[in-house]
Short mmCIF file of C-alpha atoms and ligand atoms in Angstrom, two decimals:
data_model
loop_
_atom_site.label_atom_id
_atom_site.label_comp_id
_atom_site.label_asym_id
_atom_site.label_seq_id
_atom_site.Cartn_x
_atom_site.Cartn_y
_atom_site.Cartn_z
CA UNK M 1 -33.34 17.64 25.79
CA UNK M 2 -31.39 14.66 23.98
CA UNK M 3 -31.34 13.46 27.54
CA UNK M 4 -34.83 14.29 28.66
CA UNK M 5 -36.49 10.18 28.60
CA UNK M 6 -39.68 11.80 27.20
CA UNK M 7 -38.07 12.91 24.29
CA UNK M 8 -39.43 11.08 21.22
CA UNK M 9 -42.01 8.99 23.03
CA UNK M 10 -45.62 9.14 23.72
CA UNK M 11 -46.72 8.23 26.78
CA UNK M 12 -48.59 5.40 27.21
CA UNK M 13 -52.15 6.41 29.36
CA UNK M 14 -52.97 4.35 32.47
CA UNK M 15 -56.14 1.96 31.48
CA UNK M 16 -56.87 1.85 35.39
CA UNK M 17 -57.49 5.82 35.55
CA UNK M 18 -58.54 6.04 32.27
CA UNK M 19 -61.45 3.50 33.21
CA UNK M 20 -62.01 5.11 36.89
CA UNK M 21 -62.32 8.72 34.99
CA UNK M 22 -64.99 7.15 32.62
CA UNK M 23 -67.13 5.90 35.34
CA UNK M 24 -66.97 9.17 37.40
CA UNK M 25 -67.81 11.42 33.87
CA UNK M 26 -71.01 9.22 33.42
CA UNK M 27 -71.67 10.23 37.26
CA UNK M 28 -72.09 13.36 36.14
CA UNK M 29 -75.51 14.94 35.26
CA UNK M 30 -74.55 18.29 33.67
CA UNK M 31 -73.37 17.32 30.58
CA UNK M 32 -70.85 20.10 29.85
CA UNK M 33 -69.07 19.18 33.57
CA UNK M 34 -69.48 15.71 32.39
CA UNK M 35 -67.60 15.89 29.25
CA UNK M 36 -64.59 17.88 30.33
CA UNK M 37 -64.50 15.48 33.30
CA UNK M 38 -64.18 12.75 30.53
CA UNK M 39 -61.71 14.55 28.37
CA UNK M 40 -59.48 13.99 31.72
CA UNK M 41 -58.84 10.30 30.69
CA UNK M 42 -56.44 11.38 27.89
CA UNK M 43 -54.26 13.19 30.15
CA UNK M 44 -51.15 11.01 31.56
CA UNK M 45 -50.85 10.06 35.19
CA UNK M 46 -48.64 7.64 36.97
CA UNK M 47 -49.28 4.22 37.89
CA UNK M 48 -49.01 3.78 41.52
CA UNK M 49 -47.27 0.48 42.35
CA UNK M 50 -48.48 0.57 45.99
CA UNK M 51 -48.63 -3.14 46.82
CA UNK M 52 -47.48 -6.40 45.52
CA UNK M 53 -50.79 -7.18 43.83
CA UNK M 54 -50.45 -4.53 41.20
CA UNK M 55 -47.48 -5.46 40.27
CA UNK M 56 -49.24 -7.78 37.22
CA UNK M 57 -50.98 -4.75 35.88
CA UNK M 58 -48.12 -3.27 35.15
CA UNK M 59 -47.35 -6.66 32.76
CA UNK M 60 -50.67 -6.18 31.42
CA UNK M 61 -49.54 -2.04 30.60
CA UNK M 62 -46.37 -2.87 29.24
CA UNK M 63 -47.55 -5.47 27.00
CA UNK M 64 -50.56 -3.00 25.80
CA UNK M 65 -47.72 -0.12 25.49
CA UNK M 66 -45.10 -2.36 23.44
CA UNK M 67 -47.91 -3.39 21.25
CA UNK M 68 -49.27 -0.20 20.87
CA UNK M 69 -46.08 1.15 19.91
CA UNK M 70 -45.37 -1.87 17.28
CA UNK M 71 -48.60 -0.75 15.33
CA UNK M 72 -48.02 3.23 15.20
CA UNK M 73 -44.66 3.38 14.88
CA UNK M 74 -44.30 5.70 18.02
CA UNK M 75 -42.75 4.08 20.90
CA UNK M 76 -44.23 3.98 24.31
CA UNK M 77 -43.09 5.30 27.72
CA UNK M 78 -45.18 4.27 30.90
CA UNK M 79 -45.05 5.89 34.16
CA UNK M 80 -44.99 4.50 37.10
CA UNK M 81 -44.31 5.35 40.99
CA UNK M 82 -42.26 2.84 43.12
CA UNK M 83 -44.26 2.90 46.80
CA UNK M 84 -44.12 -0.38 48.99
CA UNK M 85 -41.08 0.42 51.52
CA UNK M 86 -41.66 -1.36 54.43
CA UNK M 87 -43.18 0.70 57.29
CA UNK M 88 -43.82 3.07 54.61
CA UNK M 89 -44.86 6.15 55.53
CA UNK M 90 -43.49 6.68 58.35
CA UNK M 91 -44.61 9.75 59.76
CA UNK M 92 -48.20 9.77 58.76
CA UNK M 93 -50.63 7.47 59.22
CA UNK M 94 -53.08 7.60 55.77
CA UNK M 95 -50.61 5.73 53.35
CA UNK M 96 -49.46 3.00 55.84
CA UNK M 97 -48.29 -0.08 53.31
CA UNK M 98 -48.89 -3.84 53.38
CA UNK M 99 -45.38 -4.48 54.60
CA UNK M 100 -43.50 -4.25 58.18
CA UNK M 101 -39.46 -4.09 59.14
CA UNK M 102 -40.22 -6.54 62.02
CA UNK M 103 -42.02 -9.07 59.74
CA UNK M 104 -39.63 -9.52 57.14
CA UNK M 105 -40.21 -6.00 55.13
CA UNK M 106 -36.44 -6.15 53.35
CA UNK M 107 -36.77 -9.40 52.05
CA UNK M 108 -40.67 -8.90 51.00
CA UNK M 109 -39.38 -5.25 49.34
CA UNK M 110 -36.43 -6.71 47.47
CA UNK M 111 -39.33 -9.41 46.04
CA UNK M 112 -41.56 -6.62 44.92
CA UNK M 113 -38.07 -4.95 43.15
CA UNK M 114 -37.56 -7.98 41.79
CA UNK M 115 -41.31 -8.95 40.41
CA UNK M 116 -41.36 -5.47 38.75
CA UNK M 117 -37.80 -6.22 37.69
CA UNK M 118 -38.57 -9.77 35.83
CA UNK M 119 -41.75 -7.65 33.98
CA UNK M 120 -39.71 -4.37 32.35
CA UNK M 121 -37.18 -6.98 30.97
CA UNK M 122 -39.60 -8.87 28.75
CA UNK M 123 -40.49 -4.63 26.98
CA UNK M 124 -37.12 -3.37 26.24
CA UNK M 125 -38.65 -1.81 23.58
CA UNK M 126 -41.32 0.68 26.15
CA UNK M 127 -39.54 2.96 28.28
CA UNK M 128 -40.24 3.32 32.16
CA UNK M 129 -39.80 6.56 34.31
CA UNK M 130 -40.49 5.94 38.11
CA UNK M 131 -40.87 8.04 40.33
CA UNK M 132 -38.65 5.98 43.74
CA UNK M 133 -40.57 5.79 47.09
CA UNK M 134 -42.59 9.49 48.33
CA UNK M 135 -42.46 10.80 51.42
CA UNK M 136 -39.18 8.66 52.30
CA UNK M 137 -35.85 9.94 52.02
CA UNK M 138 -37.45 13.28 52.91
CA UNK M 139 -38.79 11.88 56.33
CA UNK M 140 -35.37 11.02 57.04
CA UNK M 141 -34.30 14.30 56.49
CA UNK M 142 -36.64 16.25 59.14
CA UNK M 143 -38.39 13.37 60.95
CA UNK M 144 -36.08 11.08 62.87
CA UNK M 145 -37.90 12.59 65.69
CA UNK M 146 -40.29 10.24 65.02
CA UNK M 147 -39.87 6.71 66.37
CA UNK M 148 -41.04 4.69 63.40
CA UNK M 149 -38.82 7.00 60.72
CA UNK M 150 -35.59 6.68 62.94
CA UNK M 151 -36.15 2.95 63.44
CA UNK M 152 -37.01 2.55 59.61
CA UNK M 153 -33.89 4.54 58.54
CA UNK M 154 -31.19 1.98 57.60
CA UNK M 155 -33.59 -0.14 56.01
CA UNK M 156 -35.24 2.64 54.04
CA UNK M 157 -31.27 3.25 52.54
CA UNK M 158 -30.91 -0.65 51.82
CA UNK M 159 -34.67 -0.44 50.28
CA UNK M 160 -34.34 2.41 47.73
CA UNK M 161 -30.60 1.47 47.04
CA UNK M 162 -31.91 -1.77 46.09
CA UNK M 163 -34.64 -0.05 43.89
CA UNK M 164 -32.36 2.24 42.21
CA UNK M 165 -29.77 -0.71 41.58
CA UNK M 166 -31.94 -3.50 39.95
CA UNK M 167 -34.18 -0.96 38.27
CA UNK M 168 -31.00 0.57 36.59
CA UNK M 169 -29.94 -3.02 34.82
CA UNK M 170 -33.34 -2.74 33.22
CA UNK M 171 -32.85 1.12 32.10
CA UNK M 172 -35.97 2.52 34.12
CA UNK M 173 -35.30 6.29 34.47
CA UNK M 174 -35.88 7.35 37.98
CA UNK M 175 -36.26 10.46 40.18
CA UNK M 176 -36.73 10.34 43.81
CA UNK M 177 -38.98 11.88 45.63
CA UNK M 178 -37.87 15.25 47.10
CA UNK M 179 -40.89 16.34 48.76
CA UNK M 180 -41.83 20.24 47.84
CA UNK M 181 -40.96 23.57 48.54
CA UNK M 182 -42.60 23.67 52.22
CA UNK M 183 -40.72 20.51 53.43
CA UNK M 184 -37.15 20.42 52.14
CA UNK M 185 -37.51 23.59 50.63
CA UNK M 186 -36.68 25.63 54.20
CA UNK M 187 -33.50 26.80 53.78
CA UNK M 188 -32.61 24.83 57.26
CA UNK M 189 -33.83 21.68 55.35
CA UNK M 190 -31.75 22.22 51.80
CA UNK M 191 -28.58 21.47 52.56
CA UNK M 192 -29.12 18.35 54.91
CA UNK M 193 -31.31 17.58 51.68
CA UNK M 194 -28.98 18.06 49.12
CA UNK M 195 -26.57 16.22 51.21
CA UNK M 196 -28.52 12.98 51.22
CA UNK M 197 -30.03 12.59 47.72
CA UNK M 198 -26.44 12.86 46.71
CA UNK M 199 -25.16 10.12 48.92
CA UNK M 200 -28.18 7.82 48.26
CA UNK M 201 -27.06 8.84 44.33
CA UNK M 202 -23.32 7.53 45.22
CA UNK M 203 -24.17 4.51 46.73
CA UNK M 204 -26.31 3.59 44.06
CA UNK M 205 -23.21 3.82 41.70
CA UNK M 206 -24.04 7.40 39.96
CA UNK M 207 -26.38 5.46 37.53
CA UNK M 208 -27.22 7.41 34.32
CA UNK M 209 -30.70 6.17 34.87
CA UNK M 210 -30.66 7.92 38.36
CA UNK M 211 -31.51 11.24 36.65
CA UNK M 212 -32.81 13.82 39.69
CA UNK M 213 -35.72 14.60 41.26
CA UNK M 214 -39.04 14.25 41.82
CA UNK M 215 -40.91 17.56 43.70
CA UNK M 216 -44.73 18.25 44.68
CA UNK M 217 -46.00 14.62 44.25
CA UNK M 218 -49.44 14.52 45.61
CA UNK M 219 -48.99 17.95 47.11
CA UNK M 220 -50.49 21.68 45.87
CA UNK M 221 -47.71 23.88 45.76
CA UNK M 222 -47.75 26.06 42.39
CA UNK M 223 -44.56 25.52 40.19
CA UNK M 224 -44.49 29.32 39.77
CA UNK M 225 -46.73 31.20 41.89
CA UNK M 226 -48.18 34.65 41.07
CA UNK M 227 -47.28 35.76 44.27
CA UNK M 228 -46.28 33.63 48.08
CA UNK M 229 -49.41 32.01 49.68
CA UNK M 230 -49.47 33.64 53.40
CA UNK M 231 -48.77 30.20 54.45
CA UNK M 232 -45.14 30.11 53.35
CA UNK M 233 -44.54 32.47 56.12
CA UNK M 234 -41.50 34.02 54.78
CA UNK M 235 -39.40 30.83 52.74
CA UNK M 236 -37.79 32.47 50.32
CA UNK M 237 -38.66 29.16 48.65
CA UNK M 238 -42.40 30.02 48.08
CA UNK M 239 -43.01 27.62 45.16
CA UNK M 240 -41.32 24.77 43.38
CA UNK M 241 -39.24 26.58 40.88
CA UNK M 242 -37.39 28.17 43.99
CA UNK M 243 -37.00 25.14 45.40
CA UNK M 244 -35.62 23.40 42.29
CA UNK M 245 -33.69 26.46 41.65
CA UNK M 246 -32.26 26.52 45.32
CA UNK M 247 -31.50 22.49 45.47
CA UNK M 248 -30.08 22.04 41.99
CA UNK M 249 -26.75 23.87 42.54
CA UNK M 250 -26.44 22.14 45.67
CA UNK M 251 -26.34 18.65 43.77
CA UNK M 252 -23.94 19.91 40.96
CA UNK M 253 -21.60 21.07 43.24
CA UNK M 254 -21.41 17.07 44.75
CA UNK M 255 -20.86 16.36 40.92
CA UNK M 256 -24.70 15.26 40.32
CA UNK M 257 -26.42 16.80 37.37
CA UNK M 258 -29.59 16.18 38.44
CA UNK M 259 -32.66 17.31 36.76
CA UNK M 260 -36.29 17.21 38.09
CA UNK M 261 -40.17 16.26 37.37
CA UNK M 262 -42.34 18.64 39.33
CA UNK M 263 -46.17 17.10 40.01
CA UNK M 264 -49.13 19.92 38.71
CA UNK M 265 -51.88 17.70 38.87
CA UNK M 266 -53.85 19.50 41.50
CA UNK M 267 -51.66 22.68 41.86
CA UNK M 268 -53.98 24.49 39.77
CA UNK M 269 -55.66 26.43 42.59
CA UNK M 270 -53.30 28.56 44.96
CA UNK M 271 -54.25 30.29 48.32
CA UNK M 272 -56.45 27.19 49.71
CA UNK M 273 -54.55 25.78 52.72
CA UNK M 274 -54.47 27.13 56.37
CA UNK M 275 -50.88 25.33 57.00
CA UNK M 276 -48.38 25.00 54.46
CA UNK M 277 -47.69 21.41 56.56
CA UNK M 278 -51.35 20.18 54.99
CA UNK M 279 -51.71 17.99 52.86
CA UNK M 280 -54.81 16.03 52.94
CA UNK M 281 -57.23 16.44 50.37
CA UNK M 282 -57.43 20.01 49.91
CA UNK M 283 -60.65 21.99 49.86
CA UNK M 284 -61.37 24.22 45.95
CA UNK M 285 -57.97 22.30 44.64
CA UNK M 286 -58.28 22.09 40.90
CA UNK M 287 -56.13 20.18 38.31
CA UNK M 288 -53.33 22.26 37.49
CA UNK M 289 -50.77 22.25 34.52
CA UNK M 290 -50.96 19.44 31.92
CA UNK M 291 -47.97 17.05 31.72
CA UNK M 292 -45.22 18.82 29.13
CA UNK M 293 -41.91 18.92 28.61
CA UNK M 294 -42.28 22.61 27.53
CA UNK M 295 -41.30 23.60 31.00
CA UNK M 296 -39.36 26.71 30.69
CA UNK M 297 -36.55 25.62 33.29
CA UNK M 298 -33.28 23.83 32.31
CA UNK M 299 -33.80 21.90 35.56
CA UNK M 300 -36.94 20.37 34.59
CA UNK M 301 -37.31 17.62 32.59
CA UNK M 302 -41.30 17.47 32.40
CA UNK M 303 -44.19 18.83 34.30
CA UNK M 304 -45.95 15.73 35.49
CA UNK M 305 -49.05 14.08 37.09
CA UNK M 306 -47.86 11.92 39.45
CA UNK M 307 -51.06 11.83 41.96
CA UNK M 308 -54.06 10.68 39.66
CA UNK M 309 -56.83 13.24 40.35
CA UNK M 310 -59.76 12.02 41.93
CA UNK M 311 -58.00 9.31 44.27
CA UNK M 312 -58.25 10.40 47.95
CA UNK M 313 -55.05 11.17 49.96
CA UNK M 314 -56.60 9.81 53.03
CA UNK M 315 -59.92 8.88 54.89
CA UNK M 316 -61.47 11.20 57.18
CA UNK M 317 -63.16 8.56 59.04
CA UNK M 318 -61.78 8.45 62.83
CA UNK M 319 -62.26 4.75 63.06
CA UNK M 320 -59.99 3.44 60.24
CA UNK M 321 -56.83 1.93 61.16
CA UNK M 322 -54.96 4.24 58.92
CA UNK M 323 -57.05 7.29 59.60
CA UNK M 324 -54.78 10.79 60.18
CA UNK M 325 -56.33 13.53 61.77
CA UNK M 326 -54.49 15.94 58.98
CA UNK M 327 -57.96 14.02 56.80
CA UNK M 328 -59.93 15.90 59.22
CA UNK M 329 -58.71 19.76 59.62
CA UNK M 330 -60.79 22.26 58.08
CA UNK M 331 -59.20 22.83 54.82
CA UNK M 332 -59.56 18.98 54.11
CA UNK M 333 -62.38 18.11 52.11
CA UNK M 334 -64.56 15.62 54.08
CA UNK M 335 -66.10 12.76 54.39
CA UNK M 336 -62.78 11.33 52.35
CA UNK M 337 -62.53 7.29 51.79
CA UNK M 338 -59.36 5.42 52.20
CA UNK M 339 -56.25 6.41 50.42
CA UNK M 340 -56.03 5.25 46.61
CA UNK M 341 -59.75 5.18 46.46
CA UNK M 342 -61.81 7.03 44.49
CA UNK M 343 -63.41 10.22 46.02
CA UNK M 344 -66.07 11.06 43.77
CA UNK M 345 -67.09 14.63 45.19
CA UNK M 346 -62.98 15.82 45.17
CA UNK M 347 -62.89 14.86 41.70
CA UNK M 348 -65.59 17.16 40.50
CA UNK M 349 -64.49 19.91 41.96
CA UNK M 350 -61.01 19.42 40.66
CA UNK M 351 -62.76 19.34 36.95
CA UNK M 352 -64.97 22.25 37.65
CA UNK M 353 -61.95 24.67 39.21
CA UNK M 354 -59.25 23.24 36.66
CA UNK M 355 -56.84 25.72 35.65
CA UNK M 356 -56.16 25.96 32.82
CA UNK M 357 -59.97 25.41 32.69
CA UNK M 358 -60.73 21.54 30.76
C1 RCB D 401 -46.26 14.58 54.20
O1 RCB D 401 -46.29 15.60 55.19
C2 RCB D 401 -44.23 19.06 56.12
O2 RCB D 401 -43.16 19.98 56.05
C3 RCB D 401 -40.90 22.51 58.33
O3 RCB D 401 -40.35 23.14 59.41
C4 RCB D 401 -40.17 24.49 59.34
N1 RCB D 401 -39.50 28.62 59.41
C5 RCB D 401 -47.14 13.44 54.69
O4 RCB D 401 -46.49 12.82 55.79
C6 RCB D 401 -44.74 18.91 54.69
O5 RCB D 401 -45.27 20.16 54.29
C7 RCB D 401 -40.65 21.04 58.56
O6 RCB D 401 -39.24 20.80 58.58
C8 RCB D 401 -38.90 25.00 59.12
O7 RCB D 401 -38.31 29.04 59.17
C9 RCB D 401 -47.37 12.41 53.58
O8 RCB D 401 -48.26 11.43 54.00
C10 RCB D 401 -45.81 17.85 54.58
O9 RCB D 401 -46.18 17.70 53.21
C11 RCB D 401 -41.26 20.24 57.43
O10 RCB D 401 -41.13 18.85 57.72
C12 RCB D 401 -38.66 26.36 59.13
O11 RCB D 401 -40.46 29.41 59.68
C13 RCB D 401 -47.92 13.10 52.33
O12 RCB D 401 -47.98 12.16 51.28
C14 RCB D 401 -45.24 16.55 55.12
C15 RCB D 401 -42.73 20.57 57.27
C16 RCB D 401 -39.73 27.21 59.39
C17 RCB D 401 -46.98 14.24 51.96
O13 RCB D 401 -46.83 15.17 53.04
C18 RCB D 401 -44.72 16.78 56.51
O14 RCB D 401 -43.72 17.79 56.54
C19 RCB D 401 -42.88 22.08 57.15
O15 RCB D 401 -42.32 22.72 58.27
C20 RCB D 401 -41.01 26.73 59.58
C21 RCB D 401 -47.47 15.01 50.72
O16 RCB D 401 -46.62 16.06 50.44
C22 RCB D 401 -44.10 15.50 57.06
O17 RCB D 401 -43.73 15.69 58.38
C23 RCB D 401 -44.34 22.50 57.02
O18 RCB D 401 -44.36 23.83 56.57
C24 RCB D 401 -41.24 25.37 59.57
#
């Protein structure tokens, strides 16, 4: 736990979600719904850093944070996700990003790494965890059967190496994304996992700062289920602490002592989907777990809320140029807006079947 980054600091609560949370409580009629969908503000997400625009907020946080932490005397960690790879998302359609490997993506990438560089280095005294680029390195791992992944492949390794480089000089803790249990956590998929979050580790000069993994972000998969949803057909890798359990070995024995962050925010209702594969704003889901380093597993650093409840995962409408039919199969809840935005009706239901209740 000495080497757990939340140890000894508070973290600092997003002003963006706390302010999108207050607007959606006041939404509400009943008044009981209404307050516990308020009380939701004081729980910690992670700031999504999903274009070049946002990359001032994050000033504006870390000057709040450093200041905050100056006048109580209990210094400040802020969370954020690194997510602007060029042709990001490569398999999917819903989270398609603002920049392209034919136009320039590298160079516009390495800016972005660099922008959020030049604004951690004026707060050494508020710590950063990021969560490094979801969806990516495991797309490489079981989707180079799609065009746009295999042609995006050696420039998402440049990217994240990059990422993990620059934000290391500035001592940003960092996990990658590892998907969850029902992607990498096949037993076909583990090894060929293992095998490249330990190279991507290497390359990036076994960083201290590099410290594991980051599993479940913006998915539904219970940390520790009661028993296997019927849709995980048989993995012996039913829920996230058999994943982490399964993949951690697999790093130490490559030398890397990793340790992970596993995302609860909307885990808290199990048994909803009709494919382990979906993934798009899940009918009954309810926010799951609160953030806490109590987390019963060597492994895991901190249970974590990576996806800020209430923002969609996709829109359902046909027409969009980022639309994805998975925003349209029965189990997603519908009609969804874009992805990032807020989704009013999804985020009352995850208040009213939140579990542990709010
Ligand atoms: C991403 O989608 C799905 O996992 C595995 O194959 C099997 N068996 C979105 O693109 C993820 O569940 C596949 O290898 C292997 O033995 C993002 O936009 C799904 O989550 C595996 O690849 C063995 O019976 C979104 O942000 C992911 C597949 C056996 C993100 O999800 C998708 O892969 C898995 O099947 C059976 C949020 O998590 C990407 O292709 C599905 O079970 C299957």
């Amino acid at each position: 736990s000495a080497n757990n980054p939340w140890t000894g600091f508070q973290i600092f609560l997003s002003p963006y979600y706390a302010n999108e949370v207050a607007a959606a409580a006041k939404q509400i009629t009943d008044p009981t719904l209404s307050s516990k969908a308020a009380s939701v503000a004081n729980i910690p997400t992670f700031t999504w850093l999903d274009s070049v625009a946002k990359i001032p907020d994050l000033g504006t946080y870390l000057a709040s944070a450093s200041a905050l932490g100056k006048s109580t005397g209990t210094k400040q960690l802020v969370q954020i996700v690194i997510y602007d790879l060029p042709d990001r998302n490569c398999a999917a359609k819903a989270s398609n990003g603002e920049f392209s490997i034919a136009n320039n993506g590298q160079a516009n990438y390495e800016n972005y790494i660099d922008q959020i560089v030049a604004q951690i280095q004026q707060f050494p005294d508020v710590r950063v965890v990021a969560v490094i680029e979801p969806d990516s390195l495991a797309n490489l791992v079981t989707n180079l059967n799609v065009q746009k992944c295999a042609n995006a492949k050696t420039t998402y390794l440049a990217s994240v190496n990059y990422a993990l480089t620059n934000l290391a000089k500035v001592g940003v803790y960092m996990y990658m994304d590892a998907g969850h249990a029902g992607w990498l956590g096949w037993p076909a998929n583990l090894s060929p996992a293992a095998q490249l979050f330990t190279q991507v580790w290497q390359n990036a000069g076994k960083s201290p700062f590099i410290k594991g993994l980051a599993t479940n972000v913006a998915n539904y998969n219970a940390l520790q289920a009661a028993s296997p949803d019927p849709i995980t057909q048989g993995n012996p890798n039913y829920d996230e602490i058999h994943y982490i359990n399964a993949l951690a070995p697999l790093l130490q024995q490559a030398g890397w002592d990793a340790t992970f962050i596993v995302d609860q925010g909307r885990s808290g209702v199990q048994n909803i989907r009709q494919q382990w594969g979906d993934w798009c704003n899940i009918k009954g889901a309810g926010f799951g777990t609160r953030p806490t380093t109590n987390t019963g597993s060597q492994f895991i650093d901190s249970i974590v809320w990576v996806k800020p409840g209430g923002e969609s995962d996709g829109t359902s409408n046909s027409s969009s140029p980022r639309y994805d039919s998975t925003c349209s199969l029965p189990d997603a809840a519908q009609p969804a807006p874009e992805a990032g935005t807020w989704f009013q009706a999804y985020f009352q239901t995850l208040v009213s079947a939140a579990n542990p209740p709010l």
